[in-house]
Coordinates of N, CA, C and O in Angstrom, one line a residue:
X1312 N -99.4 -68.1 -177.7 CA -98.7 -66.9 -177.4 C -99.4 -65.7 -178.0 O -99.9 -65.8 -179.1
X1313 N -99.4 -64.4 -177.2 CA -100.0 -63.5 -177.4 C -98.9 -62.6 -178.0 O -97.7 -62.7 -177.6
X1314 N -99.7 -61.5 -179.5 CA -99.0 -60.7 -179.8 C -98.6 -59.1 -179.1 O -99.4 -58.2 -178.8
X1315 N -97.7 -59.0 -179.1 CA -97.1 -57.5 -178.1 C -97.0 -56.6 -179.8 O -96.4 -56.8 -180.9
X1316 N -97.9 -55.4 -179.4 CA -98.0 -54.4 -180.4 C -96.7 -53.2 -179.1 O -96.7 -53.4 -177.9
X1317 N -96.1 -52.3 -179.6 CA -95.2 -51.5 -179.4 C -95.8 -49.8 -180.1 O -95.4 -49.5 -181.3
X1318 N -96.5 -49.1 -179.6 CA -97.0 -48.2 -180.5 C -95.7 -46.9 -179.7 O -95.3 -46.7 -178.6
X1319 N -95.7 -46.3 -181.0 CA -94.6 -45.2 -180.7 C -95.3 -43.9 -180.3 O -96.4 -43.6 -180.9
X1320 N -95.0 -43.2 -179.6 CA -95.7 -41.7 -179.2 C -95.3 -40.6 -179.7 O -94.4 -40.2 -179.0
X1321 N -95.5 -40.2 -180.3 CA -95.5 -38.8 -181.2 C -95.4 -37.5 -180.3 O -94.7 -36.5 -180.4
X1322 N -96.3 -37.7 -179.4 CA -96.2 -36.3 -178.5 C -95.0 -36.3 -177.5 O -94.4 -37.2 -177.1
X1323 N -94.8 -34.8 -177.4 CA -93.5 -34.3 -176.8 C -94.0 -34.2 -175.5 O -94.8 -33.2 -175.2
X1324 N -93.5 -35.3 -174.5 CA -93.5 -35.4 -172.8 C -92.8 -34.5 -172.5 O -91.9 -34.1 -173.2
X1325 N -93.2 -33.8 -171.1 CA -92.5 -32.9 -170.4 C -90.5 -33.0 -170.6 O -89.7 -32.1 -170.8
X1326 N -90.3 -34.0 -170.4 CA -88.8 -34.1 -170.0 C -88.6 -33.6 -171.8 O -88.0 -32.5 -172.1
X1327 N -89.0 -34.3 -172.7 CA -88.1 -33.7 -173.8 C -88.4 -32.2 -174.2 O -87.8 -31.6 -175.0
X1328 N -89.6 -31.8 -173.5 CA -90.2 -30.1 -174.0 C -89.3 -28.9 -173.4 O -89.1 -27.8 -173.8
X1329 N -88.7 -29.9 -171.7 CA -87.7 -29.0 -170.9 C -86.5 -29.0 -171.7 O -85.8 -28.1 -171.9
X1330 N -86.4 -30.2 -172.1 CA -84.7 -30.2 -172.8 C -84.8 -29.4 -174.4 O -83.8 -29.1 -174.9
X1331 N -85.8 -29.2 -174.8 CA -86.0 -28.6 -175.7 C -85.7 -26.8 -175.6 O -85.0 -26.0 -176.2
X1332 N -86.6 -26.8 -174.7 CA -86.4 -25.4 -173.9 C -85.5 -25.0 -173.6 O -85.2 -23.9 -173.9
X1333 N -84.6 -25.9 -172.9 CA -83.3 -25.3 -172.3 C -82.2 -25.2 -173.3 O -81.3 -24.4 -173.2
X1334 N -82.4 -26.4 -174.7 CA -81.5 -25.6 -175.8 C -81.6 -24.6 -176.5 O -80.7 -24.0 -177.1
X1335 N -82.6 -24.2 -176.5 CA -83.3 -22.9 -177.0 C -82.9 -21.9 -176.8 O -82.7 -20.9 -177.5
X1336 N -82.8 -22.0 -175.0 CA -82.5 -20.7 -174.1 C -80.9 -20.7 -174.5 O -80.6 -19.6 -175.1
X1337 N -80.0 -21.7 -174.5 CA -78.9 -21.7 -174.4 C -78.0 -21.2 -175.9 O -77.0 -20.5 -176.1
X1338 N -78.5 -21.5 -176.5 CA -78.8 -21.3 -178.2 C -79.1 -19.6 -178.2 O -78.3 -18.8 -178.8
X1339 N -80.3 -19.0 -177.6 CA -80.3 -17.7 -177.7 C -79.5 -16.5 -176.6 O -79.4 -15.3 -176.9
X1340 N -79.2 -17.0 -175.6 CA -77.9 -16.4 -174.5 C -76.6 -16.2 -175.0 O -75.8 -15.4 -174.6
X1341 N -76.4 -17.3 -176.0 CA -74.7 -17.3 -176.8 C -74.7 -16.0 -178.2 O -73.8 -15.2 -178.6
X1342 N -76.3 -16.2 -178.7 CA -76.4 -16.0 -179.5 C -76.3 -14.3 -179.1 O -75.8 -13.4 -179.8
X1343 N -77.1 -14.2 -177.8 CA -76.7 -12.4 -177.7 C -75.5 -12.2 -177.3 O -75.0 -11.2 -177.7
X1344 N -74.7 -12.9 -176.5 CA -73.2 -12.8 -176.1 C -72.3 -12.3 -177.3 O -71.5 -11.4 -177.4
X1345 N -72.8 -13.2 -178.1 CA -71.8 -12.8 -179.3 C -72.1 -11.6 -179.7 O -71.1 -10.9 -180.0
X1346 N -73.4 -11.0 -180.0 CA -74.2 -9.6 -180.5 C -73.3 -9.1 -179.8 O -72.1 -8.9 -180.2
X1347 N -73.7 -8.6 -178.4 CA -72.5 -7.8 -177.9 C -71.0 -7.7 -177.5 O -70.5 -6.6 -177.1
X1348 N -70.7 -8.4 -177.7 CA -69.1 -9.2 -177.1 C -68.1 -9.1 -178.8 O -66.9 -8.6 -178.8
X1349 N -68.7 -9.5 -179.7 CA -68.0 -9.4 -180.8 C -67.2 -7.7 -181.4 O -66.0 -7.4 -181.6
X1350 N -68.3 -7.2 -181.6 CA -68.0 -5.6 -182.1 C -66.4 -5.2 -181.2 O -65.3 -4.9 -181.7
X1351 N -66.6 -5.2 -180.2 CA -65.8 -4.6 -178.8 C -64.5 -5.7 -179.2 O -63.3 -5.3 -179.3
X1352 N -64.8 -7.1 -179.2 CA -63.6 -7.9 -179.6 C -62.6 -7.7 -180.8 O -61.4 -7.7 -180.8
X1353 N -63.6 -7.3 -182.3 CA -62.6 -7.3 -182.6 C -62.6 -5.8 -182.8 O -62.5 -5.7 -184.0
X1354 N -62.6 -5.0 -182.5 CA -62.6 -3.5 -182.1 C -60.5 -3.7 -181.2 O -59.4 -3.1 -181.4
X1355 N -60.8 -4.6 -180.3 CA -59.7 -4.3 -179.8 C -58.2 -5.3 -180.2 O -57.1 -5.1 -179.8
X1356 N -58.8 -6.5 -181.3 CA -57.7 -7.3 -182.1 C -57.8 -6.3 -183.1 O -56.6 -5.9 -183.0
X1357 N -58.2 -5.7 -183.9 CA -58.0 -4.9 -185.4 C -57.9 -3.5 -185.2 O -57.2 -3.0 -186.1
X1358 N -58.5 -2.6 -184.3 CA -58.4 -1.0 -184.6 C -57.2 -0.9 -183.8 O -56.1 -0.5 -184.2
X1359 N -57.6 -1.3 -182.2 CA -57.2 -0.4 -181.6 C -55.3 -0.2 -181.4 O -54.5 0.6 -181.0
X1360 N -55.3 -1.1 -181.7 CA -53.3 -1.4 -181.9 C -53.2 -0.5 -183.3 O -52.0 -0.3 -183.4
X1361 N -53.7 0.0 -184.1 CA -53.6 0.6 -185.2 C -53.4 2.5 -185.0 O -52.8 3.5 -185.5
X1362 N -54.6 2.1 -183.6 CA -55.0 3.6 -183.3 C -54.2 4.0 -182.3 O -54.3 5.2 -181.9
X1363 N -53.2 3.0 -181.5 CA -52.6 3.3 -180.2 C -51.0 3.8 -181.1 O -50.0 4.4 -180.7
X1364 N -51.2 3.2 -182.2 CA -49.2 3.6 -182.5 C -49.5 5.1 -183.1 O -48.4 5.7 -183.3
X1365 N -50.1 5.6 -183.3 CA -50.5 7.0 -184.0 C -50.4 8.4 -182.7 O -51.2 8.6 -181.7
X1366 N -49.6 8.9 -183.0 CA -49.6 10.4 -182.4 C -50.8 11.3 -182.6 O -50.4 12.3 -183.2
X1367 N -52.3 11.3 -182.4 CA -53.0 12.1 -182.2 C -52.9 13.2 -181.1 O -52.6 12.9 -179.9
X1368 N -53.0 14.5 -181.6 CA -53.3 16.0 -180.4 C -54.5 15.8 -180.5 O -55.1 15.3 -181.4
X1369 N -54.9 16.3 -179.0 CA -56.1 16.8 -178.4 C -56.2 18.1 -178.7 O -55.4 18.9 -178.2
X1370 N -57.3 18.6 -179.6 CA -57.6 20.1 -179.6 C -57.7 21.2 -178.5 O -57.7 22.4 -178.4
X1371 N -57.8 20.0 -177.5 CA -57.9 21.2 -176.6 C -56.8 20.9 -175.7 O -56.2 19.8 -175.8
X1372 N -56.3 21.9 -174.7 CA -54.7 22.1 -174.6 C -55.1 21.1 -172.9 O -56.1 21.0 -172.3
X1373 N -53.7 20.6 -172.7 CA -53.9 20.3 -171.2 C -54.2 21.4 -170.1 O -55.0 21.3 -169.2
X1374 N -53.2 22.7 -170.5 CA -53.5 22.9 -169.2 C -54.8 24.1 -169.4 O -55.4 23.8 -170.4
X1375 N -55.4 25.4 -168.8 CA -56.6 25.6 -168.5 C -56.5 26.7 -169.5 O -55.7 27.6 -169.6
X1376 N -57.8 26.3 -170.2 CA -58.7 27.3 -171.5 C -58.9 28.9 -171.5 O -58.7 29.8 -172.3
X1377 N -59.4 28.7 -170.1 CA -59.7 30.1 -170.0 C -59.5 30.3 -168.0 O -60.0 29.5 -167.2
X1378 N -58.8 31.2 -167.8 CA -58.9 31.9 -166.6 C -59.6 32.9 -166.1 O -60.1 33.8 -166.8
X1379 N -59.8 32.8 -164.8 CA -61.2 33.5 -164.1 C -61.1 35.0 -164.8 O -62.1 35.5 -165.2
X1380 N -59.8 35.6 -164.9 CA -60.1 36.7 -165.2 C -60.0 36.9 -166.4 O -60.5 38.0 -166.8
X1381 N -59.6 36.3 -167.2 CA -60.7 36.5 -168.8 C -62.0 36.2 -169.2 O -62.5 36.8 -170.1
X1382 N -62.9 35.1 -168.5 CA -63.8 34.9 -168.0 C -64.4 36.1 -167.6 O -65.3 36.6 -168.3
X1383 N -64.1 36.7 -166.8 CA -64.5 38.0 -165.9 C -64.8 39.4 -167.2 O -65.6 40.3 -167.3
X1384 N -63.5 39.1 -168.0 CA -63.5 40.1 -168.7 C -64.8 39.9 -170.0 O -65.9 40.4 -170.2
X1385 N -64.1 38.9 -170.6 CA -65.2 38.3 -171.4 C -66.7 39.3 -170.9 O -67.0 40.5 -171.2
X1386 N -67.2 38.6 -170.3 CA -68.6 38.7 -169.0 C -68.6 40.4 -169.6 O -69.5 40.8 -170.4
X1387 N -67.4 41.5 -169.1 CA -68.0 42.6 -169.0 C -68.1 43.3 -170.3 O -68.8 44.3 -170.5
X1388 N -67.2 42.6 -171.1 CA -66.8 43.4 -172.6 C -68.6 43.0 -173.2 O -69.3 43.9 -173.5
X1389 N -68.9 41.8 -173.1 CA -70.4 41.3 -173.5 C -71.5 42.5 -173.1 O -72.2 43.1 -173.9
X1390 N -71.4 42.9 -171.6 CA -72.5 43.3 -171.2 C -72.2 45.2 -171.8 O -73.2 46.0 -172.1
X1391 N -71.0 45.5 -171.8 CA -70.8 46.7 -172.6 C -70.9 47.3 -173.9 O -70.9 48.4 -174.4
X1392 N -71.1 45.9 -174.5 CA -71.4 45.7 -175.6 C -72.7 46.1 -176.0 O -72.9 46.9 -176.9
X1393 N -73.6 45.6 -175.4 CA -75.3 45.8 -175.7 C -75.9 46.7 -174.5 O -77.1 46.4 -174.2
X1394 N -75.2 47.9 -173.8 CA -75.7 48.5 -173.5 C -76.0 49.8 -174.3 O -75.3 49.9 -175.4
X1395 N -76.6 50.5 -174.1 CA -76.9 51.7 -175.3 C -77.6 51.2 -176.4 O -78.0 52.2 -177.1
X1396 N -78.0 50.1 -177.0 CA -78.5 49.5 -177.9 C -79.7 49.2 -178.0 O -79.7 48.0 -177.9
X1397 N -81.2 49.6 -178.0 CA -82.3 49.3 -178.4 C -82.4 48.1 -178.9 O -81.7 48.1 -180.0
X1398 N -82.8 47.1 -178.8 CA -82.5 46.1 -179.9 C -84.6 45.5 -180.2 O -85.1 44.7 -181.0
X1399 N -84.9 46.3 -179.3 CA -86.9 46.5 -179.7 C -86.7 47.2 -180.9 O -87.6 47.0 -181.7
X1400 N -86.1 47.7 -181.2 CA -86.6 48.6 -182.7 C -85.6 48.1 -183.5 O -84.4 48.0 -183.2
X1401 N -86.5 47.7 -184.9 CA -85.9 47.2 -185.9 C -84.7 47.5 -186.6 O -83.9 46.7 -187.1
X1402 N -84.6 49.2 -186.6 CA -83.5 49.7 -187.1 C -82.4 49.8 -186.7 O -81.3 50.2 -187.2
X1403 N -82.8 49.0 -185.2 CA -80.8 48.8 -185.1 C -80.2 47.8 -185.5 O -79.0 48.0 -185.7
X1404 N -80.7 46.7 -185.5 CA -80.9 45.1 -186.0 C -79.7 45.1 -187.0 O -78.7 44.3 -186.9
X1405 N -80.0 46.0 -188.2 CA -79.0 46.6 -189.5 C -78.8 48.0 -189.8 O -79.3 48.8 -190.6
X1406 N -77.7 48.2 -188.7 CA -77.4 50.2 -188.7 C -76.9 50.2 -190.0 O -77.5 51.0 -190.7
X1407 N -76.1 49.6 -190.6 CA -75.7 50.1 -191.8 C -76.6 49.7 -193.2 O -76.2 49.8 -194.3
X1408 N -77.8 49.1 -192.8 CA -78.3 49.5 -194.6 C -79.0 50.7 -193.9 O -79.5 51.0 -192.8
X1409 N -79.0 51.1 -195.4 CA -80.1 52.6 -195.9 C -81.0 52.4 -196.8 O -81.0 52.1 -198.0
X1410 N -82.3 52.6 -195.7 CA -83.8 52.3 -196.9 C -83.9 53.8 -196.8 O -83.4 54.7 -196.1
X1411 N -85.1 53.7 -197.9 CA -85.3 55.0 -198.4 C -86.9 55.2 -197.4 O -87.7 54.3 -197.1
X1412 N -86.9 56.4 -197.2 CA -88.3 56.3 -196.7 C -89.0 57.4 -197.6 O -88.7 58.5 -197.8
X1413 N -90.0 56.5 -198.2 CA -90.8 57.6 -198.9 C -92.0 57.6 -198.5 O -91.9 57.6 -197.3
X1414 N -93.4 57.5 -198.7 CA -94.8 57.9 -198.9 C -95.0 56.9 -197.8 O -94.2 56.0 -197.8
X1415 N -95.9 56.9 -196.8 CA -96.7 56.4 -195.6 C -97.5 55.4 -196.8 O -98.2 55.8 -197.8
X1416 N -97.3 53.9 -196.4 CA -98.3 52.8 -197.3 C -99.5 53.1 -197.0 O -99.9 53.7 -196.0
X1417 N -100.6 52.5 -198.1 CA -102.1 52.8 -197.7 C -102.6 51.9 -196.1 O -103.3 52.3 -195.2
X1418 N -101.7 50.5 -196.5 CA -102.2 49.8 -195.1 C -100.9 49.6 -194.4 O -99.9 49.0 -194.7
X1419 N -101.3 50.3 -193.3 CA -100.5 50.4 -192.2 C -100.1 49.4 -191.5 O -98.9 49.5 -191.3
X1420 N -100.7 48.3 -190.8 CA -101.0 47.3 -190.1 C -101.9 46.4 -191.1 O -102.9 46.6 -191.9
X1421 N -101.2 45.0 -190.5 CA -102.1 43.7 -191.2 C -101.5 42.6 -190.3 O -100.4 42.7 -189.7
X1422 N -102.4 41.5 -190.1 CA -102.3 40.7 -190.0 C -101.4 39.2 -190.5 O -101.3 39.0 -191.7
X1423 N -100.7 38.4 -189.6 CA -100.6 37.1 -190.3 C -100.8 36.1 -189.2 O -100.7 36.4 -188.0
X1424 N -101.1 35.1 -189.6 CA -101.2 33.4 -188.8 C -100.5 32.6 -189.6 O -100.6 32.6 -190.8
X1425 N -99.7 31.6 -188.8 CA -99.0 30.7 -189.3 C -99.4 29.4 -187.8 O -99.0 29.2 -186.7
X1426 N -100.3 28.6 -188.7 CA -100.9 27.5 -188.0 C -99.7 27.1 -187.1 O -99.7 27.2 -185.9
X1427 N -98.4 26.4 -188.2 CA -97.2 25.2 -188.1 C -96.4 26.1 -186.7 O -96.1 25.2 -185.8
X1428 N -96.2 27.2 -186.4 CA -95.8 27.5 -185.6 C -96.9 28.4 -184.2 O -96.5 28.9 -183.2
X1429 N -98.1 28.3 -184.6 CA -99.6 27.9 -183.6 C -99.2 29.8 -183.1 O -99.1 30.2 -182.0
X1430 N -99.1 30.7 -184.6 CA -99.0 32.1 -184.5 C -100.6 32.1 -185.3 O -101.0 31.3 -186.2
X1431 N -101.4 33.2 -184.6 CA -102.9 33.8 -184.8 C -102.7 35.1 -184.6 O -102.1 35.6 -183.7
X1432 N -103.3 35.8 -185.8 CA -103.3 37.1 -185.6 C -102.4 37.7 -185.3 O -102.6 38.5 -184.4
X1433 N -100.8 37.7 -185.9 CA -100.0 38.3 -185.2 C -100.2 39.7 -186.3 O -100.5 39.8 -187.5
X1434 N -99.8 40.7 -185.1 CA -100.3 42.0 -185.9 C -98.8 42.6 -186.5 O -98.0 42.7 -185.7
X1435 N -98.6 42.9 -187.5 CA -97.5 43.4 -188.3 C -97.8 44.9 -188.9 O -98.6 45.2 -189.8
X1436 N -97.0 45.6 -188.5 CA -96.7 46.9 -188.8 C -95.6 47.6 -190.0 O -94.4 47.3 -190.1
X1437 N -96.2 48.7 -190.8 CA -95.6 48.5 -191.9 C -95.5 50.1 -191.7 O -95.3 50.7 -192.7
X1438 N -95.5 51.0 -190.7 CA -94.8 52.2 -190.3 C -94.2 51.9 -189.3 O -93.0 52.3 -189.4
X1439 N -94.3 51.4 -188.1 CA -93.4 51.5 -186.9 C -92.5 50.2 -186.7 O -92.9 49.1 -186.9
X1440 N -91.1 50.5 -186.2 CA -89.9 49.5 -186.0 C -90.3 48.9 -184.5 O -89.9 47.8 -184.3
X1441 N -91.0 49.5 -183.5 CA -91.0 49.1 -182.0 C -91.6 47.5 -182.4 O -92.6 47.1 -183.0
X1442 N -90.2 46.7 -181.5 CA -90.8 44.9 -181.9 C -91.4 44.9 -180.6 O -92.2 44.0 -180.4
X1443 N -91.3 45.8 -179.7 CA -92.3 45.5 -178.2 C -93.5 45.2 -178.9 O -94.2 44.2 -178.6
X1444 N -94.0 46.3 -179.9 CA -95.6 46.5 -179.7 C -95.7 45.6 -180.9 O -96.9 45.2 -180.7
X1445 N -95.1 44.9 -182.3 CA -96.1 44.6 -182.8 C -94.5 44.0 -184.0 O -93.4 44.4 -183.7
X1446 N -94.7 43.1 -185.0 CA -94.2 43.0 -186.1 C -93.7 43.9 -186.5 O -93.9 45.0 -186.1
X1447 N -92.9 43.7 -187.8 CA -92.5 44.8 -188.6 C -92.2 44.3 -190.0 O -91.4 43.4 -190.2
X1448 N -93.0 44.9 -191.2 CA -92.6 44.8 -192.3 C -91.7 45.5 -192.5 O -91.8 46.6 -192.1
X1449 N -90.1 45.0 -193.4 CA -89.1 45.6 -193.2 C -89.6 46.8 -194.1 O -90.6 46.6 -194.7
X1450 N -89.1 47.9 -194.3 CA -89.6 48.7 -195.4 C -88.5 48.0 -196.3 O -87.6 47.2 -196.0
X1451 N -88.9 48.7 -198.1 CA -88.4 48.5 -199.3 C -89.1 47.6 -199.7 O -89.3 47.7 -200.9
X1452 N -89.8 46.5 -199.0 CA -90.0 45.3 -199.3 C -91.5 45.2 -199.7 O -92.2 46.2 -199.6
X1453 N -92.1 44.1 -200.1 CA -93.4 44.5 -200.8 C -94.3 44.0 -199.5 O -93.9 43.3 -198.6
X1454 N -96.2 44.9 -199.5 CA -96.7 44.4 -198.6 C -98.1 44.2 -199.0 O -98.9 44.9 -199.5
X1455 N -98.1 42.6 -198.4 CA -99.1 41.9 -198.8 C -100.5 42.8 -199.2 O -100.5 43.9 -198.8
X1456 N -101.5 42.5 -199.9 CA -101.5 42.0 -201.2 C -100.8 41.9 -202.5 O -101.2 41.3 -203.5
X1457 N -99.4 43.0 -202.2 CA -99.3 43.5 -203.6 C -97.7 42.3 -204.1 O -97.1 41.6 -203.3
X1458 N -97.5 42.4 -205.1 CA -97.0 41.4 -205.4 C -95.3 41.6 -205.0 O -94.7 42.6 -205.3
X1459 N -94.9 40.9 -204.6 CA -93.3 40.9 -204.3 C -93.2 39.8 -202.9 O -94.1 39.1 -202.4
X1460 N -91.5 39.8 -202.3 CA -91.9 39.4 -201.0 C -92.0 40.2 -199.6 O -91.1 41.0 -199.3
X1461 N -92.6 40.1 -199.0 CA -92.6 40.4 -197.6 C -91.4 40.4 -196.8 O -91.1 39.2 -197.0
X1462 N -90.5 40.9 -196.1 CA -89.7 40.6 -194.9 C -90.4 41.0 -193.6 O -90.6 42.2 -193.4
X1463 N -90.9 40.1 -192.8 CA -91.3 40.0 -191.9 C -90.7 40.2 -190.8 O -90.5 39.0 -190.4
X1464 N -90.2 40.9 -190.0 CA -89.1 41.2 -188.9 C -90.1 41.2 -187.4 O -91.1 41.8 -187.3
X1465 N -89.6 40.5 -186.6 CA -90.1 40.3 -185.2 C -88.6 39.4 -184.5 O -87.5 39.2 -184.9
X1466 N -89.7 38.9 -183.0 CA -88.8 38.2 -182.5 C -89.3 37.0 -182.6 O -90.1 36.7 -183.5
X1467 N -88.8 36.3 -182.0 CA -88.7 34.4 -181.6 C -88.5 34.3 -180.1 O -87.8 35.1 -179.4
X1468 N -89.4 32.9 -179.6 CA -88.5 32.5 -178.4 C -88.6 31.5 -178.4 O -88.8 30.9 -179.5
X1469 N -88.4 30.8 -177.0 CA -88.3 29.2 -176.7 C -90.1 29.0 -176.6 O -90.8 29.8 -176.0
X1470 N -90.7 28.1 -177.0 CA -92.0 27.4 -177.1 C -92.8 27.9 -175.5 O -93.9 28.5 -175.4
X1471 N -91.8 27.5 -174.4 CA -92.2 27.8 -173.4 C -92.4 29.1 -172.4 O -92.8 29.3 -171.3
X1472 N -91.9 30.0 -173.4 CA -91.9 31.3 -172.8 C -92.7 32.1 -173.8 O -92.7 33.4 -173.7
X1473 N -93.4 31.4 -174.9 CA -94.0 31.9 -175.9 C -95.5 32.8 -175.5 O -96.5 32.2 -175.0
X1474 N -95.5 34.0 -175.7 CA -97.0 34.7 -175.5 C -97.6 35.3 -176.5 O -96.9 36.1 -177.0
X1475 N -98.8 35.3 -177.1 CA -99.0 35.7 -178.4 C -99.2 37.1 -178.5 O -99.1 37.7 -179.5
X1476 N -99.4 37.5 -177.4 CA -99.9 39.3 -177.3 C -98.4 39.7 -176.8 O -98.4 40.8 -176.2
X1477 N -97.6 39.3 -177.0 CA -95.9 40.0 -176.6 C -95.1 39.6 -178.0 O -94.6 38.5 -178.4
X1478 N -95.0 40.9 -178.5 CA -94.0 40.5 -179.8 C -92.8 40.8 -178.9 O -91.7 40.7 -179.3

């Protein structure tokens, strides 16, 4: 009589690598279900019966905020508002302070660049308020080189409407 050896196989055949796989999948589909499914669940066993017996107002009223013709008004009181107003020259910016004007500075005009905001050579003026043509150091204030700080008065815009030769 001949001996029968039985050797065991170690490697993972297709059928157990699919059943493997498919617990895996099944294992990580529950596992996101719950990710999202949970929050919202107990959101609606624990807050929201908490939050429904409570009398909250809405800040804003049901019926309508504003009517066409305050709207309308609004609109013209605005545009009445800023007519007559220079708003290119510096000194209207603050009608009620009072600087003193004395002696014409030695440097009239100077320079600044500010890399962070990709400003070169913007030219700053330290006798005239017109923000068309140029910067403005406010007066009272000190100008560069000399020791104190600077108030630098111009405009701003949006990035995309930005021109470096248009203050």
């Amino acid at each position: 009589m001949g001996k029968i050896y039985y050797k065991l196989d170690n490697k993972l055949n297709g059928k157990k690598l699919m059943r493997l796989f498919g617990f895996l999948a099944l294992f990580l589909g529950l596992a996101m279900i719950i990710y999202v499914f949970l929050p919202l669940l107990s959101w609606q066993i624990y807050f929201a019966p908490v939050f429904a017996n409570q009398n909250i107002t809405s800040p804003i009223p049901k019926n309508g905020v504003i009517a066409k013709n305050s709207v309308k008004t609004l609109l013209t009181g605005a545009a009445n508002s800023l007519t007559g107003i220079d708003y290119t020259n510096a000194n209207n910016w603050f009608p009620n302070y009072k600087f003193q004007k004395g002696e014409i500075p030695k440097i009239q005009f100077y320079t600044i660049s500010i890399p962070k905001l990709k400003i070169k050579n913007a030219v700053v003026s330290t006798v005239d308020t017109n923000l068309k043509k140029n910067l403005v150091n406010y007066f009272g204030t000190a100008i560069p080189p000399a020791k104190g700080n600077a108030v630098i008065f111009g405009h701003s815009t949006l990035p995309q409407l930005y021109n470096e030769k248009d203050y």
